[in-house]
PDB file of C-alpha atoms in Angstrom:
ATOM      1  CA  MET A   2       0.000   0.000   0.000  1.00 57.00           C
ATOM      2  CA  TYR A   3       2.841   2.400   0.820  1.00 59.00           C
ATOM      3  CA  SER A   4       6.029   3.088  -1.079  1.00 54.00           C
ATOM      4  CA  GLY A   5       8.803   0.539  -0.705  1.00 60.00           C
ATOM      5  CA  TYR A   6      11.083   3.477   0.039  1.00 80.00           C
ATOM      6  CA  MET A   7       9.106   4.422   3.124  1.00 86.00           C
ATOM      7  CA  SER A   8      10.581   3.388   6.459  1.00 90.00           C
ATOM      8  CA  THR A   9       8.565   1.249   8.852  1.00 91.00           C
ATOM      9  CA  PRO A  10       7.855   4.157  11.242  1.00 92.00           C
ATOM     10  CA  GLU A  11       6.666   6.251   8.283  1.00 93.00           C
ATOM     11  CA  ARG A  12       4.390   3.466   7.043  1.00 93.00           C
ATOM     12  CA  LEU A  13       2.962   3.075  10.545  1.00 95.00           C
ATOM     13  CA  ILE A  14       2.278   6.813  10.854  1.00 95.00           C
ATOM     14  CA  GLU A  15       0.710   7.045   7.395  1.00 95.00           C
ATOM     15  CA  ALA A  16      -1.458   3.986   7.990  1.00 95.00           C
ATOM     16  CA  THR A  17      -2.589   5.394  11.328  1.00 94.00           C
ATOM     17  CA  ARG A  18      -3.435   8.766   9.772  1.00 95.00           C
ATOM     18  CA  GLU A  19      -5.587   7.091   7.152  1.00 94.00           C
ATOM     19  CA  LEU A  20      -7.326   4.821   9.651  1.00 94.00           C
ATOM     20  CA  LEU A  21      -7.999   7.676  12.082  1.00 93.00           C
ATOM     21  CA  TRP A  22      -9.626   9.625   9.253  1.00 90.00           C
ATOM     22  CA  GLU A  23     -11.733   6.645   8.176  1.00 90.00           C
ATOM     23  CA  ARG A  24     -12.540   4.953  11.476  1.00 91.00           C
ATOM     24  CA  GLY A  25     -11.662   7.257  14.356  1.00 89.00           C
ATOM     25  CA  TYR A  26      -9.491   6.381  17.319  1.00 91.00           C
ATOM     26  CA  VAL A  27     -11.558   3.523  18.778  1.00 89.00           C
ATOM     27  CA  GLY A  28     -12.011   1.932  15.349  1.00 90.00           C
ATOM     28  CA  THR A  29      -8.286   2.037  14.697  1.00 93.00           C
ATOM     29  CA  SER A  30      -6.856  -1.093  16.258  1.00 92.00           C
ATOM     30  CA  PRO A  31      -3.143  -1.857  16.466  1.00 92.00           C
ATOM     31  CA  LYS A  32      -3.796  -4.922  14.290  1.00 93.00           C
ATOM     32  CA  ALA A  33      -5.464  -2.795  11.595  1.00 94.00           C
ATOM     33  CA  ILE A  34      -2.529  -0.375  11.685  1.00 93.00           C
ATOM     34  CA  GLN A  35      -0.028  -3.204  11.365  1.00 92.00           C
ATOM     35  CA  GLN A  36      -1.934  -4.744   8.447  1.00 93.00           C
ATOM     36  CA  ALA A  37      -2.290  -1.444   6.606  1.00 93.00           C
ATOM     37  CA  ALA A  38       1.386  -0.586   7.172  1.00 93.00           C
ATOM     38  CA  GLU A  39       2.546  -4.117   6.384  1.00 91.00           C
ATOM     39  CA  ALA A  40       4.468  -4.093   9.650  1.00 90.00           C
ATOM     40  CA  GLY A  41       4.662  -6.633  12.414  1.00 86.00           C
ATOM     41  CA  GLN A  42       3.648  -6.109  16.015  1.00 86.00           C
ATOM     42  CA  GLY A  43       7.295  -6.099  17.077  1.00 87.00           C
ATOM     43  CA  SER A  44       8.106  -3.340  14.593  1.00 85.00           C
ATOM     44  CA  MET A  45       5.220  -1.224  15.792  1.00 88.00           C
ATOM     45  CA  TYR A  46       6.167  -1.512  19.444  1.00 87.00           C
ATOM     46  CA  HIS A  47       9.851  -1.070  18.655  1.00 89.00           C
ATOM     47  CA  HIS A  48       9.168   2.357  17.149  1.00 90.00           C
ATOM     48  CA  PHE A  49       6.188   3.499  19.254  1.00 91.00           C
ATOM     49  CA  ALA A  50       5.250   2.950  22.886  1.00 90.00           C
ATOM     50  CA  GLY A  51       1.740   1.923  21.877  1.00 88.00           C
ATOM     51  CA  LYS A  52      -1.366   3.019  20.039  1.00 92.00           C
ATOM     52  CA  PRO A  53      -1.629   6.389  21.869  1.00 93.00           C
ATOM     53  CA  ASP A  54       1.984   7.252  20.983  1.00 94.00           C
ATOM     54  CA  LEU A  55       1.498   6.282  17.348  1.00 94.00           C
ATOM     55  CA  ALA A  56      -1.848   8.121  17.177  1.00 94.00           C
ATOM     56  CA  LEU A  57      -0.185  11.246  18.553  1.00 96.00           C
ATOM     57  CA  ALA A  58       2.498  11.112  15.846  1.00 96.00           C
ATOM     58  CA  ALA A  59      -0.206  10.635  13.199  1.00 96.00           C
ATOM     59  CA  ILE A  60      -2.372  13.458  14.549  1.00 96.00           C
ATOM     60  CA  ARG A  61       0.615  15.810  14.680  1.00 96.00           C
ATOM     61  CA  ARG A  62       1.501  14.977  11.078  1.00 96.00           C
ATOM     62  CA  THR A  63      -2.079  15.530   9.937  1.00 95.00           C
ATOM     63  CA  ALA A  64      -2.242  18.849  11.807  1.00 95.00           C
ATOM     64  CA  GLU A  65       1.065  19.971  10.268  1.00 96.00           C
ATOM     65  CA  GLU A  66      -0.178  19.149   6.776  1.00 94.00           C
ATOM     66  CA  LEU A  67      -3.422  21.044   7.349  1.00 93.00           C
ATOM     67  CA  GLY A  68      -1.413  24.082   8.437  1.00 94.00           C
ATOM     68  CA  ALA A  69       1.012  23.846   5.528  1.00 95.00           C
ATOM     69  CA  ALA A  70      -1.786  23.521   2.953  1.00 94.00           C
ATOM     70  CA  ALA A  71      -3.626  26.510   4.401  1.00 96.00           C
ATOM     71  CA  GLU A  72      -0.449  28.589   4.630  1.00 96.00           C
ATOM     72  CA  ALA A  73       0.452  27.864   1.020  1.00 95.00           C
ATOM     73  CA  VAL A  74      -2.816  29.452  -0.085  1.00 96.00           C
ATOM     74  CA  LEU A  75      -3.084  32.212   2.516  1.00 97.00           C
ATOM     75  CA  SER A  76       0.463  33.458   1.947  1.00 96.00           C
ATOM     76  CA  GLY A  77       0.030  33.536  -1.818  1.00 91.00           C
ATOM     77  CA  GLY A  78      -0.278  36.694  -3.848  1.00 89.00           C
ATOM     78  CA  GLY A  79      -3.332  38.796  -4.308  1.00 94.00           C
ATOM     79  CA  THR A  80      -5.765  40.653  -2.158  1.00 95.00           C
ATOM     80  CA  ALA A  81      -6.919  39.448   1.239  1.00 96.00           C
ATOM     81  CA  TYR A  82     -10.280  38.502  -0.266  1.00 96.00           C
ATOM     82  CA  ALA A  83      -8.579  36.586  -3.107  1.00 96.00           C
ATOM     83  CA  ARG A  84      -6.507  34.590  -0.618  1.00 97.00           C
ATOM     84  CA  ILE A  85      -9.527  33.788   1.549  1.00 97.00           C
ATOM     85  CA  GLU A  86     -11.429  32.835  -1.592  1.00 97.00           C
ATOM     86  CA  ALA A  87      -8.531  30.601  -2.695  1.00 97.00           C
ATOM     87  CA  TYR A  88      -8.509  28.945   0.735  1.00 97.00           C
ATOM     88  CA  LEU A  89     -12.262  28.312   0.617  1.00 97.00           C
ATOM     89  CA  LEU A  90     -12.205  27.062  -2.980  1.00 96.00           C
ATOM     90  CA  ARG A  91      -9.061  24.940  -2.805  1.00 94.00           C
ATOM     91  CA  GLU A  92      -9.361  21.298  -3.785  1.00 92.00           C
ATOM     92  CA  ARG A  93     -10.758  19.151  -0.978  1.00 92.00           C
ATOM     93  CA  ASP A  94     -12.221  15.678  -0.635  1.00 92.00           C
ATOM     94  CA  VAL A  95     -15.403  17.215   0.751  1.00 94.00           C
ATOM     95  CA  LEU A  96     -17.314  13.970   1.231  1.00 93.00           C
ATOM     96  CA  ARG A  97     -14.507  12.519   3.348  1.00 92.00           C
ATOM     97  CA  GLY A  98     -14.449  15.574   5.564  1.00 91.00           C
ATOM     98  CA  CYS A  99     -11.472  17.152   7.245  1.00 91.00           C
ATOM     99  CA  PRO A 100      -8.953  14.756   8.796  1.00 92.00           C
ATOM    100  CA  VAL A 101      -8.382  17.206  11.656  1.00 92.00           C
ATOM    101  CA  GLY A 102     -12.033  18.189  12.052  1.00 91.00           C
ATOM    102  CA  ARG A 103     -12.942  14.494  12.126  1.00 90.00           C
ATOM    103  CA  LEU A 104     -10.839  14.121  15.250  1.00 91.00           C
ATOM    104  CA  THR A 105     -12.945  16.718  17.093  1.00 91.00           C
ATOM    105  CA  MET A 106     -15.874  14.307  16.819  1.00 89.00           C
ATOM    106  CA  ASP A 107     -13.899  11.475  18.365  1.00 91.00           C
ATOM    107  CA  PRO A 108     -14.684  11.290  22.089  1.00 92.00           C
ATOM    108  CA  ASP A 109     -11.464   9.404  22.856  1.00 92.00           C
ATOM    109  CA  VAL A 110      -9.308  12.068  21.204  1.00 93.00           C
ATOM    110  CA  ILE A 111     -11.188  14.950  22.836  1.00 93.00           C
ATOM    111  CA  ALA A 112     -11.082  13.274  26.267  1.00 95.00           C
ATOM    112  CA  ASP A 113      -7.296  12.897  26.089  1.00 95.00           C
ATOM    113  CA  PRO A 114      -5.534  16.263  26.517  1.00 97.00           C
ATOM    114  CA  VAL A 115      -2.374  14.963  24.839  1.00 96.00           C
ATOM    115  CA  LEU A 116      -4.193  13.749  21.699  1.00 95.00           C
ATOM    116  CA  ARG A 117      -6.498  16.781  21.647  1.00 95.00           C
ATOM    117  CA  ALA A 118      -3.670  19.343  21.893  1.00 96.00           C
ATOM    118  CA  PRO A 119      -2.391  19.132  18.288  1.00 96.00           C
ATOM    119  CA  VAL A 120      -5.977  19.311  16.994  1.00 95.00           C
ATOM    120  CA  ASP A 121      -6.732  22.415  19.044  1.00 95.00           C
ATOM    121  CA  GLU A 122      -3.382  23.985  18.143  1.00 96.00           C
ATOM    122  CA  ALA A 123      -3.867  23.361  14.408  1.00 95.00           C
ATOM    123  CA  LEU A 124      -7.331  24.892  14.369  1.00 96.00           C
ATOM    124  CA  GLY A 125      -6.107  27.772  16.540  1.00 96.00           C
ATOM    125  CA  ARG A 126      -3.202  28.503  14.178  1.00 96.00           C
ATOM    126  CA  LEU A 127      -5.557  28.372  11.219  1.00 97.00           C
ATOM    127  CA  ARG A 128      -7.954  30.852  12.852  1.00 97.00           C
ATOM    128  CA  ALA A 129      -5.059  33.152  13.771  1.00 98.00           C
ATOM    129  CA  ARG A 130      -3.637  33.065  10.244  1.00 98.00           C
ATOM    130  CA  LEU A 131      -7.040  33.738   8.711  1.00 98.00           C
ATOM    131  CA  ALA A 132      -7.518  36.638  11.151  1.00 98.00           C
ATOM    132  CA  GLU A 133      -4.204  38.132   9.954  1.00 98.00           C
ATOM    133  CA  VAL A 134      -5.355  37.978   6.348  1.00 97.00           C
ATOM    134  CA  VAL A 135      -8.734  39.498   7.207  1.00 97.00           C
ATOM    135  CA  GLN A 136      -6.984  42.249   9.175  1.00 97.00           C
ATOM    136  CA  GLU A 137      -4.883  43.047   6.106  1.00 96.00           C
ATOM    137  CA  GLY A 138      -8.104  43.446   4.143  1.00 95.00           C
ATOM    138  CA  LEU A 139      -9.519  45.707   6.834  1.00 95.00           C
ATOM    139  CA  ASP A 140      -6.355  47.784   7.068  1.00 96.00           C
ATOM    140  CA  ASN A 141      -6.199  48.437   3.345  1.00 93.00           C
ATOM    141  CA  GLY A 142      -9.913  49.230   3.095  1.00 93.00           C
ATOM    142  CA  GLU A 143     -10.674  46.234   0.946  1.00 93.00           C
ATOM    143  CA  LEU A 144     -13.104  44.655   3.422  1.00 93.00           C
ATOM    144  CA  SER A 145     -15.933  46.337   5.276  1.00 91.00           C
ATOM    145  CA  ASP A 146     -14.680  48.074   8.408  1.00 90.00           C
ATOM    146  CA  SER A 147     -17.689  46.686  10.281  1.00 92.00           C
ATOM    147  CA  LEU A 148     -16.037  43.250  10.257  1.00 94.00           C
ATOM    148  CA  ASP A 149     -14.015  41.846  13.138  1.00 97.00           C
ATOM    149  CA  ALA A 150     -10.966  39.881  11.984  1.00 97.00           C
ATOM    150  CA  ASP A 151     -11.198  37.226  14.713  1.00 97.00           C
ATOM    151  CA  ASP A 152     -14.924  36.727  14.194  1.00 97.00           C
ATOM    152  CA  ILE A 153     -14.521  36.369  10.429  1.00 97.00           C
ATOM    153  CA  ALA A 154     -11.655  33.923  10.869  1.00 97.00           C
ATOM    154  CA  ALA A 155     -13.833  31.799  13.155  1.00 97.00           C
ATOM    155  CA  THR A 156     -16.651  32.044  10.604  1.00 97.00           C
ATOM    156  CA  VAL A 157     -14.392  30.838   7.781  1.00 98.00           C
ATOM    157  CA  VAL A 158     -13.277  27.815   9.810  1.00 97.00           C
ATOM    158  CA  ALA A 159     -16.864  27.102  10.909  1.00 97.00           C
ATOM    159  CA  THR A 160     -18.095  27.352   7.322  1.00 97.00           C
ATOM    160  CA  VAL A 161     -15.536  24.836   6.105  1.00 97.00           C
ATOM    161  CA  GLN A 162     -16.019  22.400   8.976  1.00 96.00           C
ATOM    162  CA  GLY A 163     -19.800  22.763   8.965  1.00 96.00           C
ATOM    163  CA  GLY A 164     -19.815  22.465   5.196  1.00 96.00           C
ATOM    164  CA  TYR A 165     -18.094  19.087   5.492  1.00 96.00           C
ATOM    165  CA  VAL A 166     -20.765  17.887   7.913  1.00 95.00           C
ATOM    166  CA  LEU A 167     -23.613  19.065   5.691  1.00 96.00           C
ATOM    167  CA  ALA A 168     -22.038  17.535   2.588  1.00 96.00           C
ATOM    168  CA  ARG A 169     -21.481  14.188   4.288  1.00 94.00           C
ATOM    169  CA  ALA A 170     -25.027  14.140   5.654  1.00 95.00           C
ATOM    170  CA  ASN A 171     -26.385  14.941   2.179  1.00 95.00           C
ATOM    171  CA  GLY A 172     -24.028  12.626   0.286  1.00 96.00           C
ATOM    172  CA  SER A 173     -23.191  15.533  -2.006  1.00 97.00           C
ATOM    173  CA  ARG A 174     -20.690  18.364  -2.023  1.00 96.00           C
ATOM    174  CA  ALA A 175     -23.503  20.800  -2.947  1.00 97.00           C
ATOM    175  CA  PRO A 176     -24.146  21.986   0.663  1.00 97.00           C
ATOM    176  CA  PHE A 177     -20.416  22.654   1.140  1.00 97.00           C
ATOM    177  CA  ASP A 178     -20.222  24.641  -2.085  1.00 97.00           C
ATOM    178  CA  SER A 179     -23.363  26.576  -1.170  1.00 97.00           C
ATOM    179  CA  ALA A 180     -21.952  27.515   2.249  1.00 97.00           C
ATOM    180  CA  VAL A 181     -18.700  28.695   0.663  1.00 97.00           C
ATOM    181  CA  ARG A 182     -20.511  30.768  -1.964  1.00 97.00           C
ATOM    182  CA  GLY A 183     -22.679  32.341   0.741  1.00 97.00           C
ATOM    183  CA  LEU A 184     -19.704  33.305   2.880  1.00 97.00           C
ATOM    184  CA  LEU A 185     -17.800  34.713  -0.076  1.00 96.00           C
ATOM    185  CA  SER A 186     -20.783  36.845  -1.058  1.00 94.00           C
ATOM    186  CA  LEU A 187     -20.934  38.236   2.474  1.00 93.00           C
ATOM    187  CA  LEU A 188     -17.202  39.020   2.433  1.00 94.00           C
ATOM    188  CA  ALA A 189     -17.112  40.448  -1.093  1.00 91.00           C
ATOM    189  CA  PRO A 190     -14.927  43.562  -1.184  1.00 81.00           C
ATOM    190  CA  ARG A 191     -16.555  46.945  -1.062  1.00 66.00           C
ATOM    191  CA  THR A 192     -16.880  48.630  -4.410  1.00 63.00           C
ATOM    192  CA  ALA A 193     -16.548  52.329  -4.896  1.00 47.00           C
ATOM    193  CA  VAL A 194     -19.824  54.138  -5.538  1.00 43.00           C
ATOM    194  CA  SER A 195     -19.593  56.652  -8.380  1.00 41.00           C
TER     195      SER A 195
END
């Protein structure tokens, strides 16, 4: 399933990431991880103290990738609105949902402060970065000065995460796309009146 060039710890982390996204923490057994990674029990426990340790490495990796993907779009060129629009419209597997957002629905992850921390930190960094971009738009007069950067950042994250839920419930990406279009229309830059 994974590249022959990938080390055993890497295969274990990647398999765990995929299984956490598909099945959640409880549904991700050590045996399933070992099978997916094509690694033996001894290899798994040689590299990781146990399922919680491996899950933490997988969650951290997933959180880092979420942050890097968002940063790549939000630090790109263009206006603040264009960068927010690019973030909202970037390619996503909408019907699978967000691999980080999925973890917020997992009671075992949320109940464990160590496993929850990278999830909370990733979403917090995303909100903070979005708030910076919104603030740029406010500072240069592009966005309505009635907006609050932190509130809009939270709204963008909520729209994406809520859009995933609606799309999955509907079995169609249409609710996600509708939510994104609605938010973008609300954020549309002010135009000069002649």
